[in-house]
Amino acid sequence: MASFFDTSIEFLKGVGPLRASLLQKELKIFTFGDLLQHYPFRYEDRTKLYTVKEVMEEMPYVQLVGKITSLGIEGGGFKKRLVGRFSDGTGTLELVWFQAIPWVLQKIKPGIEYVVFGKPTRYGKTFSIAHPEIAPISVRNEKGGYLQPVYPLSEKLRARHVDNKVISKLQEELLRLAHQHLRETLPDYLLKKFNLIGKQEAVINIHFPVDSGKLAAAQGRLKFEELFYLQLRLLKMKLVRYEKFKGQVFSDTSILTEFYKHHLPFALTDAQKKVIREIYHDMKSGHQMSRLLQGDVGSGKTIVAFICKLLVVGGDAQTALMAPTEILAQQHYHSLKKYADAMGISIGLLTGSTKKAQRKILHEGLQDGTLKILIGTHALLEEEVKFHQLGLAIIDEQHRFGVAQRSKLWQKNSSTYPHVLVMTATPIPRTLAMTLYGDLEVSVIDELPKGRKPIKTTHQYDSHRLQVNAFLKSQIGIGRQVYMVYPLIDESEKLDLKHLMDGYESISRAFPEYAISILHGQMKSEAKDFEMARFVRGETKIMVATTVIEVGVDVPNASVMVIESAERFGLSQLHQLRGRVGRGAEQSYCILLTGFKLSAEARSRMEIMVRTNNGFEIADTDLKLRGPGDLMGTQQSGLLDLLIADLAKDGKILTQAREAAIEILQHDAELKTAQHLPIKNHLSSLRKSVTNWSRIS
Ligand code: ADP
Ligand code: MG
């Protein structure tokens, strides 16, 4: 049965075929339901009336009541404009029109009392309002003061005269019809528990708020609904997977005992132990593990990953680790190889640049089961990569893989799915974790290894370069090494590369007595390895590099990180870069270099970096500064395309919604009880509608 809300938008009074195709192209509004969910992004307060005397420059808009005393055309050519002098007894200002002058002249007459609304701009001593909204006072007397919704629009729509007023009118018309079709989607007891208003009332007030209190209630209710259904579906997926997907059982820990006894280079932190226990519990449960492992930079995720791999190898199965870039994969390979060699376990690296002959060897080892640990990039997903028995897939996400890619890896086994562990390089905010990874269990390493000295971070302007160099000299003098990182956002950016080479030359001039390494993405692998090895051995004192050193590199003696053009980096990248120092026993430093002119946002990024070393706090700030879409990259934004909820602000509602969803699935997973009927109905209508959802199921 097609629902009322699936009716094509074309059939709404005032739309028609032409506007329908505009609405579809510009706003993706295809149906009645789409229009109804085209929510205002802000509201202008039309409850308050100002006087001309009160008008100030910084007001975003004002609403005035008064009369036009004179009206006439001024200027000529393209300076031609219609000017009305507007007065309310407290003062006078100008109303100005550059376009549609004949139409305005027809509509507006001097001497009549109008309500005028618009943005004031100062010209000398007087103010003027260009293209004001203007209506006879009788309209306001009818409507009273109100909140004017402002809808997202496009230039194209405006050019075709589909403006905010038109959208408002369409919403009004639609609501008149839709009213009776709006069914409650949440059970009564949830409305009561969380003090939510009903669906009908919420939809009406989101478009035509009675007052600010009702508007807030409408927003709260619709946000809850949106987040509740998102969580319900994620959790249902998790439940289904748990019940249906059998997991291989890895319970023999004798190989771990051997590793702990003879090869573990340090005592594990309590947090590492806790996380390993959680993972072990999953891997012996007989159900497939799907777990997210989060930990701050330097919290020791690598060793945890290795210990999980050991457990699987001990159970005679294989493990894979997939990293988002070649360099990252190489670095994982090198750090894990140390441990693997010590334990006599075979390990291989497979990336896009692996030679054919080497590939063949790897493929054979994988198929006959002799190759136990495989590290690589997307190349792991290729058809030819077949495992004898894949027991565990670890995905190092770096915010870059999509959920769809994740599931490809776990289809690599025919009989039982491998356990899956997703690792992130830096912490991600809790609200994002609950959404993007809402179908996974979560483990957090919330403690750094003992004895780490917090890194001292400062923000310096380029003009202080001489002082910075003097500081570097003193640090190198006492035996330390230095990283100098340049932005190279896109490896093919010629300008950035020049910037880096210039930097290398000026550093070479400033430090003639030291050998200096350079590292960037356009160098050949051998050259990179050579430079890196020189730096690791301490033969070079300064490493000039692009963000290729962002991840994985581990040189404990390098204790100073200088970041050039730091304003060009995002917060999590700055934090990740800073994490390259502070790994030894020495005091470490991070110097953020920027120009003097900075946007307010860039300035706050520098401030938070200076203020804290805590990756979780930094991630939360990043979310507030940039918003969820930018933060996580476009690949994963599907799940973050929310209609009304905002993951940067609505953490509390999200938590409530998730808890409510968990409770329902615990007691009535099939939604069989009468009280859950609205949920069952709504879920099935959601399933029918086209959403990004299909990407993840
Ligand atoms: P990340 O979580 O950023 O991947 P790593 O796994 O690279 O961190 O670990 C950072 C550094 O800390 C490495 O040099 C590693 O050997 C060391 N490390 C890890 N765990 C411990 C521990 N429990 N005690 C001391 N050092 C540790
Ligand atoms: Mg790491």
XYZ file of C-alpha atoms and ligand atoms in Angstrom:
725
model
C 0.000 0.000 0.000
C 1.512 3.285 -1.067
C 1.360 5.791 1.725
C 0.193 9.376 1.495
C 3.762 10.496 2.103
C 4.987 8.703 -1.019
C 2.810 10.918 -3.232
C 4.900 12.720 -5.817
C 5.577 16.337 -4.887
C 4.269 17.341 -8.297
C 0.734 16.824 -7.060
C 0.908 19.307 -4.236
C -1.115 22.434 -4.954
C 1.299 25.165 -6.028
C 3.995 22.805 -7.322
C 3.278 21.289 -10.739
C 5.756 19.580 -13.076
C 8.172 22.480 -13.479
C 8.672 23.256 -9.820
C 8.642 19.548 -9.039
C 11.671 18.934 -11.183
C 13.397 21.953 -9.636
C 12.681 20.697 -6.135
C 13.958 17.263 -7.057
C 17.178 18.532 -8.593
C 18.000 21.212 -6.101
C 16.752 19.832 -2.797
C 16.186 16.145 -3.473
C 12.536 16.569 -2.618
C 10.607 13.913 -4.525
C 7.600 13.194 -2.353
C 5.262 14.744 0.198
C 7.284 12.987 2.864
C 10.522 14.562 1.623
C 9.069 18.046 1.752
C 7.714 17.527 5.230
C 11.187 16.475 6.318
C 12.774 19.486 4.690
C 13.247 21.215 8.018
C 14.138 24.861 8.551
C 17.788 25.353 9.482
C 17.058 28.431 11.562
C 14.235 30.638 12.720
C 14.002 34.395 12.696
C 12.402 35.880 15.703
C 9.495 37.955 14.476
C 8.040 38.273 17.919
C 10.112 41.305 18.733
C 9.489 44.761 17.303
C 12.242 47.375 17.305
C 12.138 51.124 16.791
C 14.301 52.897 14.228
C 16.193 54.553 17.084
C 17.204 51.129 18.438
C 18.693 49.868 15.180
C 22.369 48.959 15.441
C 24.926 47.840 12.921
C 25.543 44.362 14.299
C 21.885 43.292 14.226
C 21.373 40.355 11.844
C 17.859 41.592 11.139
C 15.268 43.939 12.582
C 11.512 44.188 12.478
C 9.996 47.662 12.483
C 6.525 49.178 12.243
C 6.075 52.527 10.513
C 5.137 54.407 7.377
C 6.853 55.268 4.137
C 6.949 59.042 3.851
C 8.371 59.318 0.354
C 9.123 56.911 -2.442
C 11.111 57.527 -5.603
C 13.709 56.379 -8.090
C 17.258 57.570 -7.584
C 20.390 57.217 -9.704
C 20.556 55.928 -13.236
C 21.977 53.083 -15.277
C 22.987 50.167 -13.155
C 22.916 52.437 -10.103
C 19.210 52.941 -10.547
C 17.304 52.098 -7.414
C 14.009 52.666 -5.675
C 14.348 54.415 -2.337
C 11.660 54.733 0.287
C 12.092 56.840 3.391
C 10.670 54.956 6.313
C 9.780 56.540 9.620
C 8.239 55.377 12.880
C 8.381 58.590 14.855
C 11.672 57.687 16.571
C 13.779 58.115 13.454
C 14.080 57.550 9.732
C 15.883 54.991 7.602
C 15.952 54.022 3.953
C 14.402 51.054 2.242
C 16.152 50.243 -1.020
C 15.235 48.076 -4.000
C 17.516 47.408 -6.947
C 15.324 44.849 -8.648
C 11.657 44.271 -9.415
C 11.041 48.017 -9.042
C 7.781 48.173 -11.015
C 6.362 45.368 -8.922
C 7.311 47.090 -5.655
C 5.863 50.385 -6.853
C 2.602 48.631 -7.487
C 2.486 47.014 -4.073
C 3.880 49.673 -1.735
C 2.197 52.987 -1.095
C 3.308 55.898 1.109
C 1.208 56.666 4.167
C 0.176 53.108 4.987
C 1.400 51.392 8.126
C 3.784 48.510 7.311
C 5.761 45.866 9.118
C 9.254 45.863 7.650
C 11.825 43.143 8.122
C 15.438 42.911 6.981
C 19.118 43.376 7.652
C 20.182 46.931 8.517
C 23.363 48.341 6.972
C 24.906 51.639 7.998
C 25.578 54.365 5.425
C 27.133 57.348 7.143
C 24.631 58.486 9.729
C 21.586 56.605 8.512
C 20.716 52.983 8.103
C 19.289 51.320 5.077
C 17.616 47.979 4.479
C 17.991 46.473 1.029
C 15.116 44.393 -0.327
C 13.163 44.304 2.920
C 10.255 42.026 3.482
C 7.282 44.267 3.806
C 3.629 43.654 4.663
C 0.670 45.719 5.835
C 0.324 45.879 9.614
C -2.965 43.978 9.369
C -1.005 40.834 8.506
C 0.959 41.037 11.707
C -2.150 41.789 13.722
C -3.642 38.593 12.348
C -0.599 36.405 12.883
C 0.794 38.076 15.958
C 4.478 37.820 16.662
C 5.957 34.588 15.388
C 9.091 32.657 14.546
C 9.775 32.678 10.836
C 11.314 29.410 9.650
C 14.200 29.740 7.228
C 14.606 26.801 4.842
C 17.707 25.619 3.034
C 17.479 26.877 -0.549
C 19.722 27.141 -3.562
C 20.588 30.052 -5.827
C 18.869 28.324 -8.702
C 15.631 28.055 -6.748
C 15.759 31.717 -5.795
C 16.391 32.685 -9.394
C 13.225 30.811 -10.358
C 11.276 32.597 -7.617
C 11.090 29.642 -5.277
C 12.089 31.505 -2.153
C 11.558 31.017 1.519
C 8.020 32.366 1.332
C 7.117 29.872 -1.361
C 8.516 26.920 0.582
C 6.661 28.105 3.661
C 3.445 28.300 1.685
C 3.972 24.774 0.321
C 4.603 23.455 3.805
C 1.419 25.110 4.984
C -0.575 23.524 2.217
C 1.026 20.147 2.774
C 0.505 20.209 6.521
C -3.171 20.906 6.019
C -3.423 17.634 4.101
C -0.809 15.624 5.975
C -2.078 16.384 9.409
C -4.471 13.432 9.567
C -1.903 11.009 8.111
C 0.796 11.659 10.669
C 0.967 8.583 12.895
C 2.760 8.399 16.195
C 6.048 6.536 15.729
C 7.098 6.179 19.342
C 5.404 4.154 22.077
C 3.492 6.043 24.705
C 5.764 5.057 27.553
C 8.824 6.517 25.800
C 7.044 9.806 25.212
C 6.236 9.939 28.906
C 9.654 8.798 30.065
C 11.585 11.360 28.048
C 8.936 14.049 28.182
C 8.467 14.169 24.422
C 5.605 15.781 22.537
C 3.547 13.790 20.009
C 4.478 13.393 16.376
C 1.738 15.608 14.952
C 2.422 18.446 17.294
C 6.140 18.163 16.628
C 5.831 18.268 12.853
C 3.492 21.260 12.974
C 5.732 23.171 15.323
C 8.941 22.469 13.466
C 7.463 24.290 10.467
C 5.188 26.749 12.216
C 6.321 27.139 15.801
C 3.755 28.627 18.124
C 6.513 29.959 20.352
C 10.130 29.206 21.206
C 9.154 26.725 23.904
C 7.088 24.654 21.488
C 9.862 24.877 18.906
C 12.400 23.465 21.333
C 9.979 20.663 22.226
C 9.432 19.879 18.549
C 13.157 19.784 17.849
C 13.799 17.605 20.878
C 11.120 15.146 19.872
C 12.204 14.859 16.236
C 15.861 14.529 17.155
C 15.031 11.752 19.573
C 12.992 9.952 16.950
C 15.727 10.201 14.345
C 18.466 8.990 16.674
C 16.276 6.302 18.183
C 15.553 4.681 14.830
C 19.173 4.965 13.746
C 20.285 3.217 16.924
C 17.528 0.656 16.802
C 18.607 -0.421 13.356
C 22.305 -0.513 14.199
C 21.629 -2.528 17.320
C 19.328 -4.876 15.469
C 22.075 -5.525 12.954
C 24.426 -6.279 15.793
C 21.925 -8.632 17.382
C 21.243 -10.487 14.166
C 24.928 -10.893 13.527
C 25.502 -12.130 17.037
C 22.804 -14.735 16.749
C 23.492 -15.879 13.219
C 27.228 -15.571 12.703
C 29.158 -18.325 14.353
C 32.707 -17.487 15.313
C 35.773 -19.667 15.323
C 36.765 -20.541 18.853
C 40.219 -19.479 19.981
C 40.676 -20.405 23.594
C 44.178 -21.887 23.792
C 46.428 -19.293 25.397
C 49.633 -21.296 25.656
C 51.235 -19.288 22.854
C 50.460 -16.101 24.763
C 52.129 -17.468 27.857
C 55.267 -18.123 25.869
C 55.245 -14.628 24.404
C 54.680 -12.990 27.778
C 57.466 -15.009 29.345
C 60.202 -14.528 26.765
C 59.457 -11.727 24.345
C 57.202 -9.051 25.814
C 59.484 -5.989 26.011
C 57.576 -4.218 28.801
C 54.790 -4.766 31.305
C 51.370 -4.192 29.754
C 49.322 -1.349 31.163
C 46.120 -2.220 33.025
C 44.157 -0.711 30.156
C 45.914 -2.932 27.625
C 45.220 -5.981 29.791
C 41.563 -5.066 30.137
C 41.163 -4.685 26.383
C 42.955 -7.960 25.672
C 40.599 -9.708 28.115
C 37.577 -8.238 26.339
C 38.839 -9.417 22.988
C 39.774 -12.843 24.315
C 36.302 -13.202 25.751
C 34.799 -12.563 22.298
C 37.162 -14.835 20.444
C 36.391 -17.881 22.537
C 32.641 -17.213 22.713
C 31.661 -19.081 19.549
C 30.136 -15.881 18.133
C 31.791 -13.646 15.595
C 33.572 -10.721 17.212
C 32.912 -7.226 15.840
C 34.769 -4.810 18.002
C 36.129 -1.300 17.834
C 39.461 -0.652 19.527
C 40.116 2.950 20.408
C 43.107 4.408 22.142
C 45.001 7.656 22.157
C 48.190 8.073 20.163
C 50.956 6.155 21.901
C 48.615 4.139 24.107
C 50.066 0.929 22.686
C 47.534 -0.474 20.234
C 50.187 -2.263 18.164
C 51.128 -4.751 20.844
C 47.463 -5.402 21.592
C 46.884 -6.134 17.919
C 49.815 -8.508 17.933
C 48.631 -10.379 21.001
C 45.226 -10.926 19.369
C 46.980 -12.224 16.284
C 49.016 -14.602 18.416
C 45.878 -16.089 19.885
C 44.640 -16.862 16.386
C 47.953 -18.227 15.151
C 48.063 -20.391 18.267
C 44.712 -21.784 17.123
C 46.280 -22.616 13.759
C 44.400 -19.958 11.798
C 45.532 -16.848 9.908
C 45.131 -13.141 10.508
C 45.071 -10.094 8.254
C 45.587 -6.428 8.971
C 44.348 -3.863 6.474
C 45.662 -0.285 6.573
C 44.395 2.667 4.526
C 47.707 3.650 2.911
C 50.813 1.901 1.679
C 53.094 3.714 4.099
C 50.900 2.808 7.022
C 50.822 -0.807 5.943
C 54.604 -0.844 5.710
C 54.944 0.636 9.136
C 52.559 -1.865 10.670
C 54.512 -4.571 8.925
C 57.823 -3.421 10.349
C 56.574 -3.032 13.892
C 54.781 -6.393 13.901
C 57.616 -8.194 12.144
C 59.867 -7.684 15.170
C 57.472 -9.633 17.354
C 56.581 -12.198 14.702
C 60.242 -12.991 14.014
C 60.906 -13.415 17.702
C 58.091 -15.958 17.870
C 59.072 -17.667 14.612
C 55.770 -16.821 12.917
C 55.608 -16.156 9.177
C 54.469 -12.660 8.205
C 53.955 -11.015 4.796
C 53.211 -7.607 3.290
C 50.854 -7.144 0.365
C 50.248 -3.722 -1.188
C 49.567 -2.281 -4.597
C 53.280 -2.128 -5.327
C 54.089 -5.712 -4.376
C 55.839 -7.387 -7.332
C 54.147 -10.196 -9.205
C 56.612 -12.885 -8.185
C 56.320 -11.893 -4.533
C 52.536 -11.830 -4.847
C 52.538 -15.388 -6.094
C 54.535 -16.534 -3.090
C 52.166 -14.698 -0.752
C 49.065 -16.113 -2.440
C 50.405 -19.639 -2.129
C 51.349 -19.193 1.501
C 47.888 -17.852 2.233
C 46.138 -20.715 0.482
C 48.117 -23.544 1.992
C 47.974 -21.870 5.395
C 51.720 -21.518 5.965
C 51.601 -17.714 5.906
C 50.081 -16.783 9.230
C 50.076 -13.007 9.338
C 49.318 -10.789 6.349
C 49.596 -7.004 6.477
C 48.441 -4.846 3.594
C 46.275 -2.224 1.971
C 43.065 -2.498 -0.070
C 45.038 -5.024 -2.078
C 43.873 -7.565 0.529
C 40.351 -7.237 -0.811
C 41.295 -8.460 -4.289
C 39.669 -11.593 -5.567
C 42.907 -13.610 -5.798
C 43.645 -13.157 -2.117
C 42.288 -16.359 -0.618
C 43.004 -17.617 2.842
C 43.270 -21.172 4.042
C 41.589 -20.217 7.294
C 41.191 -16.536 8.139
C 40.523 -16.284 11.859
C 40.865 -12.563 12.511
C 40.756 -9.441 10.370
C 42.063 -6.229 11.891
C 41.153 -3.022 10.129
C 43.134 0.088 10.874
C 40.598 2.686 9.899
C 42.191 6.054 10.148
C 38.684 7.331 9.475
C 39.076 6.248 5.896
C 37.379 2.968 5.192
C 33.676 2.743 4.584
C 31.486 0.269 6.367
C 30.909 -1.524 3.078
C 34.602 -2.224 2.659
C 34.762 -3.509 6.171
C 32.245 -6.230 5.405
C 34.141 -7.308 2.284
C 36.994 -8.492 4.423
C 34.844 -10.694 6.517
C 33.481 -12.435 3.481
C 36.955 -13.796 2.806
C 36.107 -16.998 4.594
C 33.545 -19.355 3.223
C 32.542 -21.365 6.277
C 32.704 -19.086 9.295
C 33.320 -15.374 9.255
C 36.579 -14.190 10.767
C 36.546 -12.127 13.923
C 36.808 -8.434 13.147
C 38.670 -5.795 15.093
C 38.503 -2.189 13.889
C 41.244 0.088 15.183
C 41.288 3.868 14.960
C 44.531 5.840 15.015
C 43.230 8.610 17.198
C 40.173 8.632 19.423
C 36.872 9.512 17.847
C 34.128 11.338 19.730
C 31.689 9.161 21.580
C 28.657 10.266 19.576
C 30.393 9.405 16.321
C 31.548 6.072 17.681
C 27.985 5.235 18.677
C 26.771 6.080 15.193
C 29.465 5.012 12.759
C 30.391 2.010 14.837
C 27.066 1.602 16.584
C 26.861 -2.021 15.511
C 30.172 -2.899 17.161
C 31.315 -3.577 20.703
C 33.769 -0.977 21.914
C 37.077 -1.332 23.750
C 39.053 1.690 24.878
C 42.673 1.862 25.993
C 42.283 4.782 28.344
C 45.736 4.945 29.846
C 49.235 5.639 28.522
C 52.262 3.495 29.466
C 53.831 4.635 32.719
C 56.661 7.122 32.833
C 55.615 9.193 29.843
C 56.272 12.877 30.305
C 53.500 15.018 28.817
C 54.653 16.729 25.625
C 55.111 20.486 25.950
C 53.352 22.235 23.099
C 53.733 25.869 22.027
C 52.333 27.949 19.217
C 54.837 30.293 17.522
C 54.574 32.713 14.639
C 56.835 32.323 11.618
C 58.544 35.539 12.611
C 60.026 33.701 15.602
C 61.854 31.229 13.438
C 65.299 32.296 14.643
C 64.364 31.621 18.256
C 62.866 28.300 17.239
C 66.062 27.349 15.424
C 68.121 28.305 18.473
C 65.926 26.030 20.579
C 66.364 23.170 18.109
C 70.127 23.677 18.220
C 70.134 23.406 22.001
C 68.073 20.201 21.883
C 70.269 18.604 19.244
C 73.222 19.733 21.371
C 72.021 17.528 24.237
C 71.608 14.586 21.891
C 68.001 14.773 20.701
C 66.573 14.555 17.195
C 63.983 16.729 15.500
C 61.095 16.250 13.070
C 60.054 19.151 10.867
C 56.774 18.441 9.162
C 55.396 20.265 6.137
C 51.840 20.010 4.896
C 51.451 17.941 1.799
C 47.782 17.431 1.658
C 47.787 15.975 -1.801
C 51.008 14.230 -2.740
C 50.802 15.634 -6.242
C 50.625 19.254 -5.146
C 53.650 20.850 -6.780
C 53.444 23.945 -4.659
C 53.550 22.010 -1.431
C 56.508 20.024 -2.639
C 58.363 23.238 -3.459
C 57.519 24.551 -0.001
C 59.036 21.400 1.479
C 62.210 21.597 -0.622
C 62.644 25.290 0.218
C 62.257 24.395 3.861
C 64.841 21.671 3.517
C 67.307 24.112 1.978
C 66.842 26.805 4.575
C 67.192 24.241 7.363
C 70.367 22.946 5.734
C 71.711 26.511 5.707
C 70.699 27.146 9.298
C 72.272 23.886 10.502
C 75.366 23.414 8.321
C 77.008 21.227 10.961
C 74.344 18.480 10.873
C 73.259 15.914 8.340
C 69.586 16.259 7.524
C 67.116 13.678 6.237
C 64.224 14.295 3.928
C 61.152 12.157 3.397
C 58.157 12.633 1.141
C 55.644 10.556 -0.734
C 57.147 11.007 -4.180
C 60.430 9.351 -3.241
C 61.107 5.744 -4.214
C 60.643 3.155 -1.497
C 64.379 2.419 -1.275
C 65.233 6.099 -0.896
C 62.628 6.446 1.841
C 63.925 3.416 3.688
C 67.472 4.727 3.396
C 66.609 8.145 4.846
C 64.483 6.659 7.575
C 67.219 4.225 8.563
C 69.792 7.017 8.812
C 67.496 8.943 11.093
C 66.718 5.907 13.252
C 70.452 5.280 13.689
C 70.903 8.908 14.759
C 73.184 9.757 11.847
C 70.885 12.572 10.817
C 69.614 14.944 13.473
C 66.726 16.549 11.677
C 64.073 14.830 9.600
C 62.321 17.181 7.184
C 59.199 15.388 6.065
C 55.638 15.533 4.928
C 52.830 13.848 6.786
C 54.148 10.487 5.637
C 55.579 10.320 9.129
C 52.147 10.913 10.588
C 51.704 7.352 11.584
C 53.617 4.467 12.899
C 57.120 5.942 12.936
C 58.686 5.207 16.257
C 62.034 6.837 17.076
C 62.206 7.307 20.855
C 65.204 9.649 20.639
C 63.302 12.102 18.448
C 61.837 14.428 21.018
C 61.039 17.614 19.125
C 58.264 17.982 16.561
C 58.038 21.198 14.568
C 54.920 21.542 12.442
C 55.145 24.091 9.643
C 51.979 25.867 8.455
C 50.215 24.151 11.311
C 47.007 26.002 10.479
C 46.647 23.812 7.419
C 46.239 20.651 9.477
C 43.105 19.353 11.100
C 43.109 18.742 14.828
C 43.278 14.991 14.769
C 46.145 15.134 12.299
C 48.050 17.594 14.489
C 47.501 15.307 17.443
C 48.581 12.277 15.457
C 51.751 14.101 14.329
C 52.543 15.218 17.838
C 52.230 11.589 18.893
C 55.466 10.857 17.011
C 57.385 12.409 19.910
C 57.037 11.721 23.616
C 57.926 8.069 23.198
C 61.180 8.063 25.137
C 62.062 9.041 28.687
C 63.127 12.585 27.714
C 61.035 15.730 27.876
C 59.445 16.206 24.444
C 58.300 19.319 22.637
C 55.900 20.202 19.895
C 56.137 23.581 18.169
C 53.260 24.713 15.981
C 54.401 27.320 13.475
C 51.869 29.548 11.741
C 51.623 32.880 10.033
C 50.332 35.804 12.061
C 47.017 36.010 10.240
C 44.819 33.147 11.349
C 41.131 32.416 11.084
C 39.305 32.201 14.398
C 38.832 28.497 13.829
C 42.532 27.888 13.155
C 43.372 29.865 16.253
C 41.142 27.653 18.386
C 42.819 24.598 16.917
C 46.219 25.903 18.018
C 44.851 26.813 21.431
C 43.444 23.395 22.171
C 46.660 21.700 21.024
C 48.624 23.875 23.433
C 46.151 23.315 26.238
C 45.860 19.527 26.218
C 47.508 16.255 25.224
C 44.282 14.323 25.651
C 43.159 12.860 22.336
C 39.588 12.298 23.473
C 39.203 15.944 24.415
C 40.787 17.009 21.139
C 38.438 14.792 19.154
C 35.409 16.334 20.855
C 36.606 19.830 20.049
C 37.299 18.825 16.468
C 33.741 17.606 16.135
C 32.410 20.917 17.420
C 34.661 22.935 15.129
C 34.206 20.987 11.935
C 31.003 19.013 12.198
C 30.700 15.250 11.782
C 30.809 15.049 7.974
C 34.136 16.806 7.553
C 35.605 15.060 10.507
C 35.084 11.566 9.256
C 35.632 12.067 5.550
C 33.075 11.630 2.845
C 33.208 7.871 2.584
C 31.415 7.369 5.819
C 29.178 10.364 5.769
C 26.129 8.375 4.683
C 25.342 7.437 8.240
C 25.965 10.974 9.352
C 23.452 12.598 7.011
C 20.991 13.335 9.729
C 17.906 15.415 9.073
C 17.719 17.222 12.345
C 19.954 15.730 15.026
C 23.478 17.096 15.364
C 26.125 14.720 16.654
C 28.213 17.639 17.869
C 25.425 18.876 20.123
C 22.939 16.139 20.786
C 25.075 13.685 22.716
C 22.607 13.503 25.565
C 19.632 12.732 23.345
C 21.725 10.158 21.486
C 22.605 8.383 24.713
C 18.967 8.311 25.784
C 17.865 7.059 22.391
C 20.475 4.328 22.330
C 19.630 3.187 25.844
C 15.941 3.087 25.002
C 16.681 1.030 21.889
C 18.875 -1.397 23.841
C 16.173 -1.923 26.434
C 13.540 -2.638 23.817
C 15.737 -5.141 22.004
C 16.516 -6.868 25.274
C 12.891 -7.399 26.194
C 11.070 -7.526 22.891
C 13.549 -7.988 20.056
C 10.810 -9.102 17.657
C 8.633 -6.118 18.587
C 5.713 -8.421 19.268
C 4.021 -6.583 22.101
C 1.185 -4.148 21.458
C 3.051 -1.202 22.918
C 5.788 -1.638 20.313
C 3.431 -1.768 17.370
C 4.176 1.860 16.367
C 7.855 0.971 16.195
C 7.243 -2.101 14.119
C 5.086 -0.165 11.663
C 7.481 2.706 11.361
C 10.488 0.436 10.867
C 8.844 -1.277 7.960
C 7.948 2.036 6.340
C 11.542 3.190 6.803
C 12.788 0.042 5.168
C 10.777 0.809 2.064
C 12.066 4.316 1.664
C 15.299 4.952 -0.185
C 18.108 5.868 2.130
C 21.810 5.486 2.411
C 21.033 2.739 4.791
C 21.443 0.034 2.188
C 25.140 0.762 2.140
C 25.740 -0.822 5.453
C 23.370 -3.736 5.644
P 49.634 3.530 19.142
O 48.512 3.193 20.061
O 49.717 4.998 18.864
O 49.655 2.694 17.906
P 52.065 2.141 19.677
O 51.488 0.800 19.666
O 52.854 2.577 18.502
O 50.952 3.209 19.971
O 52.941 2.285 20.999
C 53.620 3.481 21.297
C 54.966 3.176 21.956
O 54.742 2.703 23.267
C 55.741 2.101 21.257
O 57.106 2.472 21.296
C 55.503 0.862 22.096
O 56.565 -0.046 22.021
C 55.388 1.456 23.467
N 54.540 0.708 24.399
C 53.365 0.107 24.135
N 52.851 -0.455 25.241
C 53.722 -0.192 26.241
C 53.761 -0.504 27.649
N 52.778 -1.200 28.233
N 54.813 -0.053 28.365
C 55.790 0.658 27.784
N 55.823 0.982 26.476
C 54.806 0.563 25.712
Mg 49.854 2.866 15.876
